[in-house]
PDB file of N, CA and C in Angstrom:
ATOM      1  N   MET T 201     -42.105  19.604 -44.654  1.00  0.00           N
ATOM      2  CA  MET T 201     -41.781  20.112 -43.342  1.00  0.00           C
ATOM      3  C   MET T 201     -42.737  21.261 -43.025  1.00  0.00           C
ATOM      4  N   SER T 202     -43.290  21.239 -41.833  1.00  0.00           N
ATOM      5  CA  SER T 202     -44.258  22.261 -41.467  1.00  0.00           C
ATOM      6  C   SER T 202     -43.554  23.583 -41.130  1.00  0.00           C
ATOM      7  N   GLU T 203     -44.350  24.630 -41.091  1.00  0.00           N
ATOM      8  CA  GLU T 203     -43.816  25.961 -40.765  1.00  0.00           C
ATOM      9  C   GLU T 203     -43.224  25.979 -39.357  1.00  0.00           C
ATOM     10  N   GLN T 204     -43.875  25.272 -38.441  1.00  0.00           N
ATOM     11  CA  GLN T 204     -43.409  25.242 -37.062  1.00  0.00           C
ATOM     12  C   GLN T 204     -42.054  24.529 -36.967  1.00  0.00           C
ATOM     13  N   GLU T 205     -41.904  23.439 -37.705  1.00  0.00           N
ATOM     14  CA  GLU T 205     -40.623  22.723 -37.711  1.00  0.00           C
ATOM     15  C   GLU T 205     -39.520  23.588 -38.311  1.00  0.00           C
ATOM     16  N   GLN T 206     -39.847  24.292 -39.386  1.00  0.00           N
ATOM     17  CA  GLN T 206     -38.861  25.177 -40.013  1.00  0.00           C
ATOM     18  C   GLN T 206     -38.460  26.302 -39.071  1.00  0.00           C
ATOM     19  N   ALA T 207     -39.414  26.849 -38.353  1.00  0.00           N
ATOM     20  CA  ALA T 207     -39.122  27.922 -37.407  1.00  0.00           C
ATOM     21  C   ALA T 207     -38.207  27.420 -36.285  1.00  0.00           C
ATOM     22  N   ALA T 208     -38.464  26.215 -35.814  1.00  0.00           N
ATOM     23  CA  ALA T 208     -37.626  25.633 -34.756  1.00  0.00           C
ATOM     24  C   ALA T 208     -36.198  25.410 -35.259  1.00  0.00           C
ATOM     25  N   ILE T 209     -36.083  24.936 -36.493  1.00  0.00           N
ATOM     26  CA  ILE T 209     -34.759  24.704 -37.076  1.00  0.00           C
ATOM     27  C   ILE T 209     -34.030  26.027 -37.264  1.00  0.00           C
ATOM     28  N   ARG T 210     -34.738  27.037 -37.742  1.00  0.00           N
ATOM     29  CA  ARG T 210     -34.110  28.350 -37.933  1.00  0.00           C
ATOM     30  C   ARG T 210     -33.661  28.959 -36.599  1.00  0.00           C
ATOM     31  N   LEU T 211     -34.435  28.749 -35.553  1.00  0.00           N
ATOM     32  CA  LEU T 211     -34.066  29.246 -34.231  1.00  0.00           C
ATOM     33  C   LEU T 211     -32.801  28.539 -33.730  1.00  0.00           C
ATOM     34  N   GLU T 212     -32.759  27.237 -33.887  1.00  0.00           N
ATOM     35  CA  GLU T 212     -31.578  26.466 -33.494  1.00  0.00           C
ATOM     36  C   GLU T 212     -30.367  26.890 -34.326  1.00  0.00           C
ATOM     37  N   PHE T 213     -30.596  27.140 -35.608  1.00  0.00           N
ATOM     38  CA  PHE T 213     -29.541  27.590 -36.512  1.00  0.00           C
ATOM     39  C   PHE T 213     -28.950  28.920 -36.026  1.00  0.00           C
ATOM     40  N   ALA T 214     -29.804  29.854 -35.677  1.00  0.00           N
ATOM     41  CA  ALA T 214     -29.350  31.164 -35.199  1.00  0.00           C
ATOM     42  C   ALA T 214     -28.584  31.028 -33.884  1.00  0.00           C
ATOM     43  N   LYS T 215     -29.061  30.167 -33.011  1.00  0.00           N
ATOM     44  CA  LYS T 215     -28.398  29.949 -31.725  1.00  0.00           C
ATOM     45  C   LYS T 215     -26.999  29.372 -31.937  1.00  0.00           C
ATOM     46  N   LEU T 216     -26.886  28.403 -32.809  1.00  0.00           N
ATOM     47  CA  LEU T 216     -25.592  27.781 -33.068  1.00  0.00           C
ATOM     48  C   LEU T 216     -24.624  28.749 -33.745  1.00  0.00           C
ATOM     49  N   ARG T 217     -25.136  29.583 -34.652  1.00  0.00           N
ATOM     50  CA  ARG T 217     -24.260  30.572 -35.303  1.00  0.00           C
ATOM     51  C   ARG T 217     -23.706  31.562 -34.282  1.00  0.00           C
ATOM     52  N   GLN T 218     -24.558  31.980 -33.340  1.00  0.00           N
ATOM     53  CA  GLN T 218     -24.107  32.902 -32.299  1.00  0.00           C
ATOM     54  C   GLN T 218     -23.057  32.231 -31.412  1.00  0.00           C
ATOM     55  N   GLU T 219     -23.308  30.986 -31.065  1.00  0.00           N
ATOM     56  CA  GLU T 219     -22.353  30.240 -30.240  1.00  0.00           C
ATOM     57  C   GLU T 219     -21.023  30.066 -30.981  1.00  0.00           C
ATOM     58  N   HIS T 220     -21.092  29.837 -32.289  1.00  0.00           N
ATOM     59  CA  HIS T 220     -19.890  29.698 -33.118  1.00  0.00           C
ATOM     60  C   HIS T 220     -19.093  30.998 -33.098  1.00  0.00           C
ATOM     61  N   MET T 221     -19.775  32.135 -33.230  1.00  0.00           N
ATOM     62  CA  MET T 221     -19.096  33.427 -33.179  1.00  0.00           C
ATOM     63  C   MET T 221     -18.487  33.684 -31.801  1.00  0.00           C
ATOM     64  N   ASP T 222     -19.198  33.243 -30.746  1.00  0.00           N
ATOM     65  CA  ASP T 222     -18.675  33.397 -29.388  1.00  0.00           C
ATOM     66  C   ASP T 222     -17.389  32.591 -29.202  1.00  0.00           C
ATOM     67  N   PHE T 223     -17.364  31.371 -29.759  1.00  0.00           N
ATOM     68  CA  PHE T 223     -16.154  30.558 -29.694  1.00  0.00           C
ATOM     69  C   PHE T 223     -15.014  31.252 -30.429  1.00  0.00           C
ATOM     70  N   ASP T 224     -15.315  31.834 -31.560  1.00  0.00           N
ATOM     71  CA  ASP T 224     -14.297  32.533 -32.342  1.00  0.00           C
ATOM     72  C   ASP T 224     -13.687  33.670 -31.528  1.00  0.00           C
ATOM     73  N   THR T 225     -14.522  34.457 -30.876  1.00  0.00           N
ATOM     74  CA  THR T 225     -14.053  35.559 -30.041  1.00  0.00           C
ATOM     75  C   THR T 225     -13.226  35.040 -28.868  1.00  0.00           C
ATOM     76  N   ALA T 226     -13.692  33.960 -28.251  1.00  0.00           N
ATOM     77  CA  ALA T 226     -12.971  33.389 -27.110  1.00  0.00           C
ATOM     78  C   ALA T 226     -11.603  32.864 -27.531  1.00  0.00           C
ATOM     79  N   ILE T 227     -11.545  32.216 -28.692  1.00  0.00           N
ATOM     80  CA  ILE T 227     -10.281  31.683 -29.184  1.00  0.00           C
ATOM     81  C   ILE T 227      -9.297  32.814 -29.469  1.00  0.00           C
ATOM     82  N   GLU T 228      -9.786  33.878 -30.091  1.00  0.00           N
ATOM     83  CA  GLU T 228      -8.919  35.029 -30.358  1.00  0.00           C
ATOM     84  C   GLU T 228      -8.378  35.622 -29.057  1.00  0.00           C
ATOM     85  N   ALA T 229      -9.214  35.708 -28.042  1.00  0.00           N
ATOM     86  CA  ALA T 229      -8.782  36.239 -26.750  1.00  0.00           C
ATOM     87  C   ALA T 229      -7.755  35.313 -26.099  1.00  0.00           C
ATOM     88  N   MET T 230      -7.975  34.012 -26.216  1.00  0.00           N
ATOM     89  CA  MET T 230      -7.032  33.059 -25.645  1.00  0.00           C
ATOM     90  C   MET T 230      -5.674  33.159 -26.332  1.00  0.00           C
ATOM     91  N   ILE T 231      -5.670  33.324 -27.634  1.00  0.00           N
ATOM     92  CA  ILE T 231      -4.425  33.460 -28.375  1.00  0.00           C
ATOM     93  C   ILE T 231      -3.714  34.750 -27.974  1.00  0.00           C
ATOM     94  N   ALA T 232      -4.483  35.833 -27.837  1.00  0.00           N
ATOM     95  CA  ALA T 232      -3.901  37.128 -27.492  1.00  0.00           C
ATOM     96  C   ALA T 232      -3.277  37.128 -26.098  1.00  0.00           C
ATOM     97  N   THR T 233      -3.858  36.357 -25.183  1.00  0.00           N
ATOM     98  CA  THR T 233      -3.326  36.326 -23.826  1.00  0.00           C
ATOM     99  C   THR T 233      -2.267  35.258 -23.636  1.00  0.00           C
ATOM    100  N   GLY T 234      -1.992  34.488 -24.684  1.00  0.00           N
ATOM    101  CA  GLY T 234      -0.962  33.458 -24.595  1.00  0.00           C
ATOM    102  C   GLY T 234      -1.393  32.248 -23.786  1.00  0.00           C
ATOM    103  N   CYS T 235      -2.627  31.861 -23.951  1.00  0.00           N
ATOM    104  CA  CYS T 235      -3.176  30.718 -23.226  1.00  0.00           C
ATOM    105  C   CYS T 235      -2.528  29.412 -23.720  1.00  0.00           C
ATOM    106  N   ASP T 236      -2.742  28.365 -22.969  1.00  0.00           N
ATOM    107  CA  ASP T 236      -2.193  27.052 -23.276  1.00  0.00           C
ATOM    108  C   ASP T 236      -2.657  26.589 -24.667  1.00  0.00           C
ATOM    109  N   ALA T 237      -1.720  26.103 -25.461  1.00  0.00           N
ATOM    110  CA  ALA T 237      -2.027  25.672 -26.832  1.00  0.00           C
ATOM    111  C   ALA T 237      -3.022  24.519 -26.856  1.00  0.00           C
ATOM    112  N   LEU T 238      -2.982  23.640 -25.867  1.00  0.00           N
ATOM    113  CA  LEU T 238      -3.910  22.516 -25.817  1.00  0.00           C
ATOM    114  C   LEU T 238      -5.341  23.007 -25.593  1.00  0.00           C
ATOM    115  N   GLN T 239      -5.514  23.992 -24.724  1.00  0.00           N
ATOM    116  CA  GLN T 239      -6.851  24.554 -24.502  1.00  0.00           C
ATOM    117  C   GLN T 239      -7.375  25.214 -25.777  1.00  0.00           C
ATOM    118  N   ILE T 240      -6.503  25.934 -26.461  1.00  0.00           N
ATOM    119  CA  ILE T 240      -6.907  26.588 -27.705  1.00  0.00           C
ATOM    120  C   ILE T 240      -7.326  25.539 -28.727  1.00  0.00           C
ATOM    121  N   GLN T 241      -6.569  24.460 -28.817  1.00  0.00           N
ATOM    122  CA  GLN T 241      -6.897  23.393 -29.767  1.00  0.00           C
ATOM    123  C   GLN T 241      -8.245  22.759 -29.441  1.00  0.00           C
ATOM    124  N   ARG T 242      -8.520  22.574 -28.161  1.00  0.00           N
ATOM    125  CA  ARG T 242      -9.817  22.009 -27.752  1.00  0.00           C
ATOM    126  C   ARG T 242     -10.967  22.936 -28.134  1.00  0.00           C
ATOM    127  N   MET T 243     -10.756  24.228 -27.926  1.00  0.00           N
ATOM    128  CA  MET T 243     -11.789  25.204 -28.300  1.00  0.00           C
ATOM    129  C   MET T 243     -12.026  25.186 -29.807  1.00  0.00           C
ATOM    130  N   LYS T 244     -10.961  25.083 -30.571  1.00  0.00           N
ATOM    131  CA  LYS T 244     -11.099  25.040 -32.022  1.00  0.00           C
ATOM    132  C   LYS T 244     -11.850  23.788 -32.456  1.00  0.00           C
ATOM    133  N   LYS T 245     -11.622  22.675 -31.764  1.00  0.00           N
ATOM    134  CA  LYS T 245     -12.321  21.431 -32.091  1.00  0.00           C
ATOM    135  C   LYS T 245     -13.821  21.568 -31.805  1.00  0.00           C
ATOM    136  N   LYS T 246     -14.158  22.212 -30.681  1.00  0.00           N
ATOM    137  CA  LYS T 246     -15.562  22.440 -30.347  1.00  0.00           C
ATOM    138  C   LYS T 246     -16.207  23.374 -31.379  1.00  0.00           C
ATOM    139  N   LYS T 247     -15.456  24.377 -31.803  1.00  0.00           N
ATOM    140  CA  LYS T 247     -15.957  25.319 -32.805  1.00  0.00           C
ATOM    141  C   LYS T 247     -16.231  24.590 -34.122  1.00  0.00           C
ATOM    142  N   LEU T 248     -15.340  23.679 -34.493  1.00  0.00           N
ATOM    143  CA  LEU T 248     -15.525  22.903 -35.715  1.00  0.00           C
ATOM    144  C   LEU T 248     -16.755  22.002 -35.617  1.00  0.00           C
ATOM    145  N   ALA T 249     -16.980  21.413 -34.456  1.00  0.00           N
ATOM    146  CA  ALA T 249     -18.167  20.582 -34.255  1.00  0.00           C
ATOM    147  C   ALA T 249     -19.435  21.419 -34.405  1.00  0.00           C
ATOM    148  N   LEU T 250     -19.413  22.642 -33.895  1.00  0.00           N
ATOM    149  CA  LEU T 250     -20.558  23.542 -34.063  1.00  0.00           C
ATOM    150  C   LEU T 250     -20.792  23.847 -35.537  1.00  0.00           C
ATOM    151  N   LYS T 251     -19.702  24.070 -36.273  1.00  0.00           N
ATOM    152  CA  LYS T 251     -19.814  24.357 -37.707  1.00  0.00           C
ATOM    153  C   LYS T 251     -20.464  23.184 -38.431  1.00  0.00           C
ATOM    154  N   ASP T 252     -20.115  21.962 -38.037  1.00  0.00           N
ATOM    155  CA  ASP T 252     -20.728  20.778 -38.639  1.00  0.00           C
ATOM    156  C   ASP T 252     -22.228  20.731 -38.351  1.00  0.00           C
ATOM    157  N   GLN T 253     -22.616  21.074 -37.119  1.00  0.00           N
ATOM    158  CA  GLN T 253     -24.036  21.104 -36.774  1.00  0.00           C
ATOM    159  C   GLN T 253     -24.769  22.173 -37.588  1.00  0.00           C
ATOM    160  N   ILE T 254     -24.132  23.322 -37.749  1.00  0.00           N
ATOM    161  CA  ILE T 254     -24.722  24.411 -38.525  1.00  0.00           C
ATOM    162  C   ILE T 254     -24.928  23.968 -39.968  1.00  0.00           C
ATOM    163  N   THR T 255     -23.945  23.289 -40.528  1.00  0.00           N
ATOM    164  CA  THR T 255     -24.048  22.814 -41.905  1.00  0.00           C
ATOM    165  C   THR T 255     -25.190  21.819 -42.062  1.00  0.00           C
ATOM    166  N   ARG T 256     -25.342  20.913 -41.089  1.00  0.00           N
ATOM    167  CA  ARG T 256     -26.448  19.945 -41.156  1.00  0.00           C
ATOM    168  C   ARG T 256     -27.802  20.653 -41.106  1.00  0.00           C
ATOM    169  N   LEU T 257     -27.908  21.683 -40.250  1.00  0.00           N
ATOM    170  CA  LEU T 257     -29.167  22.429 -40.179  1.00  0.00           C
ATOM    171  C   LEU T 257     -29.432  23.189 -41.474  1.00  0.00           C
ATOM    172  N   GLU T 258     -28.386  23.770 -42.068  1.00  0.00           N
ATOM    173  CA  GLU T 258     -28.553  24.462 -43.347  1.00  0.00           C
ATOM    174  C   GLU T 258     -29.080  23.509 -44.406  1.00  0.00           C
ATOM    175  N   ASP T 259     -28.567  22.289 -44.405  1.00  0.00           N
ATOM    176  CA  ASP T 259     -29.017  21.292 -45.377  1.00  0.00           C
ATOM    177  C   ASP T 259     -30.492  20.951 -45.187  1.00  0.00           C
ATOM    178  N   ARG T 260     -30.960  20.990 -43.950  1.00  0.00           N
ATOM    179  CA  ARG T 260     -32.375  20.721 -43.701  1.00  0.00           C
ATOM    180  C   ARG T 260     -33.250  21.897 -44.108  1.00  0.00           C
ATOM    181  N   ILE T 261     -32.731  23.116 -43.945  1.00  0.00           N
ATOM    182  CA  ILE T 261     -33.502  24.310 -44.276  1.00  0.00           C
ATOM    183  C   ILE T 261     -33.579  24.498 -45.786  1.00  0.00           C
ATOM    184  N   ILE T 262     -32.443  24.367 -46.440  1.00  0.00           N
ATOM    185  CA  ILE T 262     -32.366  24.604 -47.890  1.00  0.00           C
ATOM    186  C   ILE T 262     -32.397  23.250 -48.602  1.00  0.00           C
ATOM    187  N   PRO T 263     -33.484  22.949 -49.281  1.00  0.00           N
ATOM    188  CA  PRO T 263     -33.582  21.641 -49.953  1.00  0.00           C
ATOM    189  C   PRO T 263     -32.633  21.584 -51.161  1.00  0.00           C
ATOM    190  N   ASP T 264     -32.209  20.354 -51.450  1.00  0.00           N
ATOM    191  CA  ASP T 264     -31.368  20.142 -52.629  1.00  0.00           C
ATOM    192  C   ASP T 264     -32.196  20.353 -53.883  1.00  0.00           C
ATOM    193  N   ILE T 265     -31.612  21.056 -54.831  1.00  0.00           N
ATOM    194  CA  ILE T 265     -32.278  21.302 -56.111  1.00  0.00           C
ATOM    195  C   ILE T 265     -31.538  20.512 -57.176  1.00  0.00           C
ATOM    196  N   ILE T 266     -32.233  19.602 -57.779  1.00  0.00           N
ATOM    197  CA  ILE T 266     -31.623  18.781 -58.822  1.00  0.00           C
ATOM    198  C   ILE T 266     -31.752  19.522 -60.132  1.00  0.00           C
ATOM    199  N   ALA T 267     -30.614  19.795 -60.744  1.00  0.00           N
ATOM    200  CA  ALA T 267     -30.615  20.564 -61.985  1.00  0.00           C
ATOM    201  C   ALA T 267     -30.910  19.697 -63.169  1.00  0.00           C
TER     202      ALA T 267
END
């Protein structure tokens, strides 16, 4: 993988991590204000999907090391 590809992946990784943290803050605010449980559940599902994307990017950045 070239340096440019790695830089692009790291940038996307940082963007997704920030978005994941934003979802976390939004969910906490929704819970605190007593928002609809269905909306909160949808937000949590979107947050989980972001976490899956982050994990896939981490796997691309950090190669598997066979012991």
